[in-house]
Protein backbone atom coordinates (compact mmCIF):
# COMPACT_ATOMS: atom_id res chain seq x y z
CA UNK A 1 -2.02 15.92 -12.79
CA UNK A 2 -3.04 19.55 -14.04
CA UNK A 3 -0.78 22.47 -12.36
CA UNK A 4 -0.92 26.23 -13.18
CA UNK A 5 0.42 29.38 -11.46
CA UNK A 6 -0.96 30.60 -8.35
CA UNK A 7 -2.39 34.07 -9.16
CA UNK A 8 -5.17 32.88 -11.28
CA UNK A 9 -8.87 34.55 -11.68
CA UNK A 10 -11.79 32.24 -11.73
CA UNK A 11 -13.83 32.95 -14.84
CA UNK A 12 -16.23 31.21 -17.19
CA UNK A 13 -13.49 30.71 -19.86
CA UNK A 14 -10.88 29.04 -17.45
CA UNK A 15 -13.49 26.87 -16.16
CA UNK A 16 -14.38 25.74 -19.61
CA UNK A 17 -10.81 25.18 -20.64
CA UNK A 18 -9.93 22.75 -17.48
CA UNK A 19 -13.21 20.92 -17.91
CA UNK A 20 -12.33 20.53 -21.62
CA UNK A 21 -8.77 19.13 -20.70
CA UNK A 22 -10.14 16.84 -18.05
CA UNK A 23 -10.82 12.93 -19.25
CA UNK A 24 -12.65 10.84 -17.02
CA UNK A 25 -12.09 7.56 -19.28
CA UNK A 26 -9.85 5.87 -16.94
CA UNK A 27 -12.00 6.38 -13.88
CA UNK A 28 -14.92 4.90 -15.67
CA UNK A 29 -13.12 1.75 -16.95
CA UNK A 30 -12.07 1.04 -13.59
CA UNK A 31 -15.63 1.37 -12.32
CA UNK A 32 -16.87 -0.93 -14.69
CA UNK A 33 -14.34 -3.79 -13.90
CA UNK A 34 -15.12 -3.50 -10.25
CA UNK A 35 -18.92 -3.50 -10.80
CA UNK A 36 -18.02 -6.78 -13.23
CA UNK A 37 -18.59 -5.28 -16.54
CA UNK A 38 -15.29 -7.12 -18.18
CA UNK A 39 -14.33 -7.25 -21.52
CA UNK A 40 -15.50 -10.74 -21.62
CA UNK A 41 -19.20 -9.21 -21.64
CA UNK A 42 -18.49 -7.64 -24.80
CA UNK A 43 -17.06 -10.56 -26.73
CA UNK A 44 -18.84 -11.84 -30.17
CA UNK A 45 -17.91 -14.73 -32.35
CA UNK A 46 -18.67 -14.38 -36.30
CA UNK A 47 -20.64 -17.44 -35.99
CA UNK A 48 -23.68 -16.67 -33.86
CA UNK A 49 -24.71 -20.44 -33.29
CA UNK A 50 -21.30 -21.09 -31.69
CA UNK A 51 -21.59 -21.27 -27.54
CA UNK A 52 -20.66 -17.95 -26.20
CA UNK A 53 -20.78 -17.99 -22.53
CA UNK A 54 -19.46 -14.85 -20.86
CA UNK A 55 -18.29 -16.15 -17.17
CA UNK A 56 -16.90 -12.99 -15.02
CA UNK A 57 -14.70 -14.20 -11.98
CA UNK A 58 -14.63 -10.64 -10.43
CA UNK A 59 -11.26 -10.60 -8.96
CA UNK A 60 -11.32 -6.69 -9.00
CA UNK A 61 -13.92 -6.34 -6.48
CA UNK A 62 -12.51 -9.02 -4.04
CA UNK A 63 -9.27 -7.20 -4.11
CA UNK A 64 -10.61 -3.91 -3.36
CA UNK A 65 -12.95 -5.78 -0.61
CA UNK A 66 -10.26 -7.36 1.06
CA UNK A 67 -7.64 -4.44 1.03
CA UNK A 68 -10.22 -1.92 2.18
CA UNK A 69 -11.68 -4.29 4.88
CA UNK A 70 -8.20 -5.26 6.41
CA UNK A 71 -7.20 -1.56 5.93
CA UNK A 72 -10.11 0.41 7.81
CA UNK A 73 -12.58 -2.44 8.78
CA UNK A 74 -11.81 -1.11 12.21
CA UNK A 75 -12.24 2.40 12.36
CA UNK A 76 -9.93 5.12 13.54
CA UNK A 77 -9.27 6.14 16.70
CA UNK A 78 -7.96 9.72 17.66
CA UNK A 79 -6.10 10.41 20.82
CA UNK A 80 -4.85 13.68 22.32
CA UNK A 81 -3.74 14.68 25.89
CA UNK A 82 -5.57 15.71 29.26
CA UNK A 83 -4.95 19.47 28.17
CA UNK A 84 -7.04 19.07 24.86
CA UNK A 85 -9.88 17.00 26.12
CA UNK A 86 -12.24 19.77 25.24
CA UNK A 87 -10.76 20.10 21.54
CA UNK A 88 -11.01 16.27 21.12
CA UNK A 89 -14.79 16.51 22.21
CA UNK A 90 -15.47 18.82 19.94
CA UNK A 91 -13.88 17.07 17.04
CA UNK A 92 -15.62 13.85 18.15
CA UNK A 93 -19.14 15.49 18.22
CA UNK A 94 -18.27 16.80 14.68
CA UNK A 95 -17.43 13.14 13.51
CA UNK A 96 -20.55 12.05 15.02
CA UNK A 97 -22.66 14.30 13.23
CA UNK A 98 -21.22 13.34 9.94
CA UNK A 99 -20.72 9.82 10.23
CA UNK A 100 -17.23 9.88 9.89
CA UNK A 101 -16.63 6.26 10.20
CA UNK A 102 -18.86 5.38 7.04
CA UNK A 103 -17.27 8.39 5.03
CA UNK A 104 -13.86 6.88 5.99
CA UNK A 105 -14.83 3.76 4.62
CA UNK A 106 -16.22 5.23 1.62
CA UNK A 107 -12.99 7.18 0.67
CA UNK A 108 -10.85 3.92 1.32
CA UNK A 109 -13.17 2.05 -1.22
CA UNK A 110 -13.28 4.98 -3.87
CA UNK A 111 -9.05 5.38 -3.23
CA UNK A 112 -8.75 1.42 -3.73
CA UNK A 113 -10.89 1.71 -7.17
CA UNK A 114 -9.81 5.08 -8.59
CA UNK A 115 -6.40 5.41 -6.80
CA UNK A 116 -7.78 8.65 -4.83
CA UNK A 117 -11.03 9.41 -2.91
CA UNK A 118 -12.60 12.70 -2.16
CA UNK A 119 -14.64 15.07 0.33
CA UNK A 120 -16.37 18.27 0.46
CA UNK A 121 -16.22 20.12 3.83
CA UNK A 122 -18.66 22.89 4.15
CA UNK A 123 -20.70 24.87 6.94
CA UNK A 124 -24.45 24.90 7.35
CA UNK A 125 -27.04 26.00 10.15
CA UNK A 126 -29.04 23.48 12.06
CA UNK A 127 -32.73 23.81 12.74
CA UNK A 128 -31.76 26.16 15.87
CA UNK A 129 -29.45 28.24 14.02
CA UNK A 130 -26.47 26.92 15.31
CA UNK A 131 -23.34 26.75 12.67
CA UNK A 132 -22.47 23.04 11.96
CA UNK A 133 -19.24 21.99 10.38
CA UNK A 134 -19.93 19.01 7.77
CA UNK A 135 -17.97 17.27 5.57
CA UNK A 136 -19.49 14.52 2.78
CA UNK A 137 -17.97 11.84 0.72
CA UNK A 138 -17.71 12.65 -3.17
CA UNK A 139 -19.37 9.66 -5.17
CA UNK A 140 -17.01 9.60 -8.36
CA UNK A 141 -19.63 7.25 -10.11
CA UNK A 142 -22.20 10.27 -9.97
CA UNK A 143 -19.76 13.53 -10.49
CA UNK A 144 -16.54 14.36 -11.58
CA UNK A 145 -13.63 16.24 -9.57
CA UNK A 146 -10.92 17.99 -11.45
CA UNK A 147 -7.78 18.97 -9.08
CA UNK A 148 -5.34 21.71 -9.70
CA UNK A 149 -2.05 22.29 -8.03
CA UNK A 150 0.59 25.13 -7.93
CA UNK A 151 4.05 24.78 -9.89
CA UNK A 152 6.06 24.49 -6.30
CA UNK A 153 8.02 21.34 -5.12
CA UNK A 154 5.17 20.83 -2.40
CA UNK A 155 2.12 20.76 -5.41
CA UNK A 156 -0.25 22.67 -3.36
CA UNK A 157 -3.80 21.99 -3.86
CA UNK A 158 -4.98 25.68 -5.35
CA UNK A 159 -8.40 24.63 -7.32
CA UNK A 160 -10.95 21.95 -7.05
CA UNK A 161 -13.90 21.57 -9.55
CA UNK A 162 -16.60 19.48 -8.91
CA UNK A 163 -19.03 19.33 -11.84
CA UNK A 164 -21.67 16.82 -12.99
CA UNK A 165 -24.56 16.44 -15.63
CA UNK A 166 -28.46 15.97 -14.99
CA UNK A 167 -31.60 15.93 -16.90
CA UNK A 168 -34.44 18.53 -16.06
CA UNK A 169 -37.49 16.31 -16.45
CA UNK A 170 -39.62 19.45 -16.61
CA UNK A 171 -37.85 21.26 -19.33
CA UNK A 172 -36.67 18.49 -20.99
CA UNK A 173 -33.33 19.59 -21.14
CA UNK A 174 -29.70 18.50 -20.14
CA UNK A 175 -27.78 21.03 -17.48
CA UNK A 176 -24.04 20.76 -16.55
CA UNK A 177 -23.01 22.34 -13.40
CA UNK A 178 -19.56 23.06 -11.79
CA UNK A 179 -18.95 24.35 -8.40
CA UNK A 180 -15.10 25.72 -8.29
CA UNK A 181 -13.46 25.85 -4.82
CA UNK A 182 -10.30 27.92 -4.06
CA UNK A 183 -8.93 28.87 -0.85
CA UNK A 184 -11.02 31.88 -0.25
CA UNK A 185 -14.53 31.41 -2.00
CA UNK A 186 -16.98 29.07 -3.47
CA UNK A 187 -18.25 29.65 -7.02
CA UNK A 188 -21.34 28.06 -8.88
CA UNK A 189 -21.17 28.06 -12.57
CA UNK A 190 -23.86 26.74 -15.31
CA UNK A 191 -23.65 25.92 -18.68
CA UNK A 192 -25.64 27.76 -21.11
CA UNK A 193 -25.83 26.99 -25.08
CA UNK A 194 -22.64 25.60 -24.57
CA UNK A 195 -20.92 28.41 -22.37
CA UNK A 196 -20.09 28.59 -18.60
CA UNK A 197 -21.78 31.10 -16.97
CA UNK A 198 -21.18 32.23 -13.14
CA UNK A 199 -24.26 31.86 -10.85
CA UNK A 200 -22.77 33.19 -6.99
CA UNK A 201 -19.89 33.26 -5.26
CA UNK A 202 -19.62 33.14 -1.88
CA UNK A 203 -16.51 33.64 0.66
CA UNK A 204 -15.76 30.66 3.10
CA UNK A 205 -13.38 30.93 6.12
CA UNK A 206 -11.29 27.46 5.84
CA UNK A 207 -8.25 29.51 4.82
CA UNK A 208 -7.68 26.23 2.26
CA UNK A 209 -9.52 24.63 -0.78
CA UNK A 210 -12.25 22.70 1.36
CA UNK A 211 -12.10 19.66 -1.25
CA UNK A 212 -9.82 17.03 0.51
CA UNK A 213 -7.99 14.05 -1.47
CA UNK A 214 -7.29 10.80 -0.17
CA UNK A 215 -4.75 9.07 -2.33
CA UNK A 216 -4.01 5.00 -2.72
CA UNK A 217 -0.61 3.58 -2.50
CA UNK A 218 1.32 4.90 -5.69
CA UNK A 219 -2.03 6.92 -6.61
CA UNK A 220 -3.41 3.87 -8.68
CA UNK A 221 -6.29 1.32 -8.05
CA UNK A 222 -5.74 -1.85 -6.17
CA UNK A 223 -6.31 -3.87 -9.12
CA UNK A 224 -5.28 -1.77 -11.77
CA UNK A 225 -2.10 -4.01 -12.47
CA UNK A 226 -4.09 -7.40 -12.82
CA UNK A 227 -6.83 -6.35 -15.04
CA UNK A 228 -5.44 -8.05 -17.96
CA UNK A 229 -4.94 -11.34 -16.05
CA UNK A 230 -8.68 -10.91 -14.82
CA UNK A 231 -9.41 -10.67 -18.60
CA UNK A 232 -7.38 -13.93 -19.37
CA UNK A 233 -8.75 -16.12 -16.42
CA UNK A 234 -12.49 -14.93 -17.50
CA UNK A 235 -11.61 -16.16 -21.07
CA UNK A 236 -10.37 -19.69 -19.85
CA UNK A 237 -13.71 -20.18 -17.94
CA UNK A 238 -16.10 -19.23 -20.44
CA UNK A 239 -14.17 -21.26 -23.14
CA UNK A 240 -14.22 -24.15 -20.67
CA UNK A 241 -18.43 -23.84 -20.25
CA UNK A 242 -18.23 -23.55 -24.21
CA UNK A 243 -16.49 -26.63 -24.82
CA UNK A 244 -18.71 -28.45 -22.06
CA UNK A 245 -21.41 -27.40 -24.79
CA UNK A 246 -19.73 -28.53 -27.63
CA UNK A 247 -19.29 -32.08 -26.20
CA UNK A 248 -23.02 -32.30 -25.03
CA UNK A 249 -23.92 -31.31 -28.68
CA UNK A 250 -21.77 -34.40 -29.92
CA UNK A 251 -22.36 -35.75 -33.06
CA UNK A 252 -23.44 -39.54 -33.79
CA UNK A 253 -21.13 -41.08 -36.48
CA UNK A 254 -22.67 -43.94 -38.32
CA UNK A 255 -20.30 -45.67 -40.65
CA UNK A 256 -21.30 -48.22 -43.17
CA UNK A 257 -25.09 -46.81 -43.72
CA UNK A 258 -27.07 -44.17 -44.92
CA UNK A 259 -30.03 -43.37 -42.79
CA UNK A 260 -32.65 -40.54 -43.73
CA UNK A 261 -34.63 -38.42 -41.30
CA UNK A 262 -37.14 -41.14 -40.55
CA UNK A 263 -34.81 -43.97 -39.91
CA UNK A 264 -32.89 -41.89 -37.65
CA UNK A 265 -36.00 -40.87 -35.66
CA UNK A 266 -36.91 -44.76 -35.25
CA UNK A 267 -33.40 -45.19 -34.00
CA UNK A 268 -33.88 -42.80 -31.55
CA UNK A 269 -37.41 -43.85 -30.13
CA UNK A 270 -36.23 -47.42 -30.17
CA UNK A 271 -32.64 -46.89 -29.27
CA UNK A 272 -31.62 -49.47 -31.45
CA UNK A 273 -29.28 -49.14 -34.60
CA UNK A 274 -29.09 -51.55 -37.33
CA UNK A 275 -26.45 -51.83 -40.41
CA UNK A 276 -25.65 -53.92 -43.04
CA UNK A 277 -22.74 -55.82 -42.24
CA UNK A 278 -19.73 -54.25 -44.38
CA UNK A 279 -16.16 -53.59 -44.02
CA UNK A 280 -15.33 -50.68 -41.28
CA UNK A 281 -19.45 -50.33 -40.42
CA UNK A 282 -19.65 -49.02 -36.97
CA UNK A 283 -21.52 -46.36 -34.94
CA UNK A 284 -19.66 -43.91 -32.58
CA UNK A 285 -19.83 -40.35 -30.87
CA UNK A 286 -17.84 -37.75 -32.49
CA UNK A 287 -16.43 -35.51 -29.88
CA UNK A 288 -13.76 -32.84 -29.31
CA UNK A 289 -10.79 -34.29 -26.80
CA UNK A 290 -10.26 -31.99 -24.06
CA UNK A 291 -6.82 -31.36 -22.29
CA UNK A 292 -8.60 -30.51 -18.96
CA UNK A 293 -4.71 -30.87 -17.19
CA UNK A 294 -3.09 -27.90 -19.26
CA UNK A 295 -6.04 -25.48 -18.78
CA UNK A 296 -6.45 -26.00 -15.06
CA UNK A 297 -2.57 -25.75 -14.66
CA UNK A 298 -2.84 -22.84 -16.86
CA UNK A 299 -5.87 -21.08 -14.61
CA UNK A 300 -3.80 -22.01 -11.38
CA UNK A 301 -1.10 -19.95 -12.56
CA UNK A 302 -2.90 -16.96 -13.50
CA UNK A 303 -4.70 -17.16 -10.36
CA UNK A 304 -1.59 -17.17 -8.43
CA UNK A 305 -0.25 -14.16 -10.28
CA UNK A 306 -3.15 -12.19 -9.50
CA UNK A 307 -2.92 -12.94 -5.63
CA UNK A 308 0.77 -12.03 -5.98
CA UNK A 309 0.57 -8.75 -7.90
CA UNK A 310 -2.13 -7.41 -5.83
CA UNK A 311 -0.66 -8.52 -2.33
CA UNK A 312 -4.13 -10.37 -1.46
CA UNK A 313 -4.12 -13.74 -0.60
CA UNK A 314 -6.10 -16.34 -1.39
CA UNK A 315 -8.10 -16.98 2.38
CA UNK A 316 -9.60 -20.31 0.94
CA UNK A 317 -6.29 -21.74 0.52
CA UNK A 318 -5.72 -24.57 3.06
CA UNK A 319 -2.62 -22.51 4.28
CA UNK A 320 -4.87 -20.48 6.23
CA UNK A 321 -5.96 -22.97 8.38
CA UNK A 322 -7.08 -22.26 11.97
CA UNK A 323 -4.28 -23.79 13.50
CA UNK A 324 -1.73 -21.56 12.10
CA UNK A 325 0.41 -19.93 14.61
CA UNK A 326 0.38 -15.66 14.98
CA UNK A 327 3.83 -15.53 13.52
CA UNK A 328 3.37 -17.95 10.27
CA UNK A 329 0.17 -16.01 9.61
CA UNK A 330 2.33 -12.78 9.62
CA UNK A 331 4.51 -14.20 6.71
CA UNK A 332 1.54 -15.28 4.96
CA UNK A 333 -0.20 -11.89 4.52
CA UNK A 334 3.38 -9.83 4.62
CA UNK A 335 2.30 -8.36 1.16
CA UNK A 336 -1.29 -7.44 2.23
CA UNK A 337 0.49 -5.74 5.46
CA UNK A 338 2.90 -3.89 3.39
CA UNK A 339 -0.25 -2.62 1.16
CA UNK A 340 -1.83 -1.53 4.42
CA UNK A 341 0.92 0.42 5.65
CA UNK A 342 1.41 2.30 2.32
CA UNK A 343 -2.47 2.88 2.13
CA UNK A 344 -1.89 4.61 5.63
CA UNK A 345 0.94 6.87 4.92
CA UNK A 346 -1.26 8.14 1.82
CA UNK A 347 -4.77 8.15 4.10
CA UNK A 348 -3.39 9.71 7.42
CA UNK A 349 -2.11 13.51 5.99
CA UNK A 350 -5.64 13.70 4.29
CA UNK A 351 -7.29 12.72 8.02
CA UNK A 352 -4.83 15.41 9.50
CA UNK A 353 -5.54 17.94 6.72
CA UNK A 354 -9.61 17.27 7.45
CA UNK A 355 -9.00 18.05 11.09
CA UNK A 356 -6.65 21.16 10.35
CA UNK A 357 -9.52 22.43 8.01
CA UNK A 358 -12.55 21.82 10.70
CA UNK A 359 -10.04 23.28 13.47
CA UNK A 360 -9.63 26.61 11.26
CA UNK A 361 -13.71 27.12 11.50
CA UNK A 362 -13.34 26.36 15.60
CA UNK A 363 -10.74 28.72 15.69
CA UNK A 364 -12.54 31.53 13.51
CA UNK A 365 -15.27 30.78 16.19
CA UNK A 366 -12.88 31.88 19.21
CA UNK A 367 -10.92 29.04 20.04
CA UNK A 368 -7.60 28.65 20.09
CA UNK A 369 -7.06 24.99 19.14
CA UNK A 370 -3.90 23.12 17.35
CA UNK A 371 -4.72 20.41 14.93
CA UNK A 372 -0.98 18.83 15.57
CA UNK A 373 -2.13 17.68 18.89
CA UNK A 374 -4.72 14.94 17.60
CA UNK A 375 -3.30 11.80 16.84
CA UNK A 376 -5.37 9.55 14.64
CA UNK A 377 -4.16 5.44 15.04
CA UNK A 378 -5.15 2.76 12.54
CA UNK A 379 -5.60 -0.86 13.33
CA UNK A 380 -5.46 -3.94 10.89
CA UNK A 381 -8.77 -5.70 10.94
CA UNK A 382 -7.43 -8.94 11.06
CA UNK A 383 -8.36 -11.75 13.79
CA UNK A 384 -5.35 -11.89 16.25
CA UNK A 385 -4.63 -12.27 19.83
CA UNK A 386 -4.90 -9.00 20.86
CA UNK A 387 -3.78 -7.89 24.30
CA UNK A 388 -6.46 -9.04 27.06
CA UNK A 389 -8.12 -6.50 29.55
CA UNK A 390 -5.87 -8.04 32.28
CA UNK A 391 -2.86 -7.60 30.03
CA UNK A 392 -4.00 -3.65 29.35
CA UNK A 393 -4.51 -2.99 32.86
CA UNK A 394 -0.93 -4.48 33.69
CA UNK A 395 0.71 -2.28 31.47
CA UNK A 396 -1.31 0.63 32.65
CA UNK A 397 -0.39 0.06 36.54
CA UNK A 398 3.36 -0.67 35.70
CA UNK A 399 3.39 2.72 33.89
CA UNK A 400 4.32 1.56 30.44
CA UNK A 401 1.00 2.34 29.13
CA UNK A 402 -1.22 5.33 29.57
CA UNK A 403 -4.97 5.33 30.26
CA UNK A 404 -5.80 7.33 27.14
CA UNK A 405 -3.61 5.09 24.80
CA UNK A 406 -5.21 2.03 26.76
CA UNK A 407 -8.66 3.30 25.62
CA UNK A 408 -7.69 3.68 22.14
CA UNK A 409 -6.74 -0.27 21.93
CA UNK A 410 -9.39 -1.45 23.26
CA UNK A 411 -12.23 -2.48 20.49
CA UNK A 412 -15.20 -1.83 22.58
CA UNK A 413 -13.97 1.76 23.04
CA UNK A 414 -14.81 4.17 19.96
CA UNK A 415 -15.20 7.38 21.78
CA UNK A 416 -11.65 7.65 24.04
CA UNK A 417 -12.85 11.24 25.26
CA UNK A 418 -16.52 10.38 25.92
CA UNK A 419 -15.40 6.99 27.68
CA UNK A 420 -12.96 9.07 29.75
CA UNK A 421 -15.32 11.56 31.03
CA UNK A 422 -17.70 8.59 31.75
CA UNK A 423 -14.78 7.14 34.11
CA UNK A 424 -14.37 10.53 35.71
CA UNK A 425 -17.97 10.98 36.65
CA UNK A 426 -18.55 7.48 38.30
CA UNK A 427 -15.37 8.22 40.64
CA UNK A 428 -16.70 11.34 41.54
CA UNK A 429 -20.15 9.81 42.21
CA UNK A 430 -18.51 7.19 44.10
CA UNK A 431 -16.82 9.67 46.32
CA UNK A 432 -19.77 11.38 47.09
CA UNK A 433 -21.78 8.32 47.81
CA UNK A 434 -19.03 7.29 50.16
CA UNK A 435 -18.18 10.66 52.25
CA UNK A 436 -19.84 11.11 55.55
CA UNK A 437 -22.26 13.80 55.65
CA UNK A 438 -21.33 17.17 56.75
CA UNK A 439 -17.90 16.64 55.52
CA UNK A 440 -16.87 19.15 52.61
CA UNK A 441 -13.90 17.64 51.08
CA UNK A 442 -12.64 21.31 49.55
CA UNK A 443 -12.36 22.17 53.27
CA UNK A 444 -8.85 21.38 54.50
CA UNK A 445 -10.32 21.05 58.33
CA UNK A 446 -12.69 18.68 57.04
CA UNK A 447 -10.28 16.56 55.24
CA UNK A 448 -7.86 16.29 58.27
CA UNK A 449 -11.06 15.44 60.54
CA UNK A 450 -11.85 12.74 58.02
CA UNK A 451 -8.15 11.23 58.17
CA UNK A 452 -8.29 11.36 61.82
CA UNK A 453 -11.37 9.26 62.08
CA UNK A 454 -9.46 6.76 59.83
C-alpha cells in the first residue's frame, strides 16, 4: 500500500515517481494462473527425447468461478422506504444505463483473481445534451491502477492513477498515458522522451476520488494460497502421461541370441521369434513397474487440500447427491458460506461508496438525497427451498414482512421500485374501472353517496 501526506500537488515529477515505484508482477502472475498458464507449461528436460507432457488442471479458474458464482450469481437488490421512492428510481435508472449487474459480476471476478477490483465513475452528455452519470469496470489486464492513501487511521483514498501503454500504428511509436484522479480534479498525463507531461486538468463534482475499489476477503486472491498445490497436481498428472508413454515405448529383450536389423524386421513381420536352445534363453518386454496406488493417493490428498484451503467444495462428489437435506448441505458448504460472508462485508462498503458518489452529483443537480437510506441486499446463489409466494404473502398479511422487503426476495423481481409502481398503477386502474360514472372519489359527498348505495 502506498501512503503519503494529504497536502500534495499533482506534478509530472510526482506521477513519474509513483509509477516507477509501482510493481504489477503479482497481478500478472495471478492472471496467468487464472488463464491456465501454469509453471508446468515452461517445464523442460535436458533430454529432449523424453516425453514431456504439460497437463494443466486449472483449479485456480475453478475456484474463482465457484466463489464468484455463489457470491454474486444472483444480482444485488436495493431497497428504500416509501419516502425515498423517487431516489431509488433515480438510482435504478442509472444502474440500468450502466449495466450494473454485469459490472458487479466483473468486479467480483477481478477481486477473486487479484484481491481487488476497480471502477471509474464519471459524467458524460447524452445525445439530447442531458447529463449522464456513468460508471465502468476497469480491466486490470488492459491497464494498471495505482492507489494512494493518506496516513490517517481511516486510510482514505486520496489519489488514484490509471495508466496504460499502447502502440500508435500510424506513427509506429509506443505511448504511455496516465489519468490521475483526486477529490477535486482529473489530470491527464502523457510520457514524452521518458518524461511525463500534463495534457489537461478538469475539475469534477464527486467530492471524492471517483475511482471505487472493491476488495476481496483479506485483500488476497481466492486461489493465491493453493498455487503451489496446483503446481504439484499438474506435475503428477503430467508425469502419469509421461510414464504411460514410456510403457508404450517398452523394449523387447531377447536373451540367448543376437539378432541384426534384418532378423528383427522378419520377426516383426512374421510375429515369430526363434532362438537357439541355450541356458537362460528367452524373450520378454522390458518395462517400468508403476506404483499407481501411491500416486493416486497423493493426488487425492492434494485435491482435498485444495478444496479445504480454498473453501470451495467438490460438487461432483457423491456427498452432494440430490437426496441431501437442506441442513446437511449447509454443513458441507459452511466454508464456502463463510467465504461469501467475508466477501459481502468487503463488497458492500464499495457499493455504498458508489451510491454516495452518484448521490453527490444528483444533489449537485438540486436534489437532497441521503445515500444511507439505500440498502443493498446480497443473496447466495445456491439451489435451496426458498419461500413460496404463498409463504411470502402470509408473512406480509400477518405484518411480519413489509411489501418492499417481500419484493426483494422474489427472484423474478429485479427492480423493486418499478414493480411497486406497476402494482400501484394496476390498483388505480382497477378502482377507476369499477367506480360508477358520475362519482368523483375526491368529493366527500360522492363518497358518502357511494357508501349509501352499498
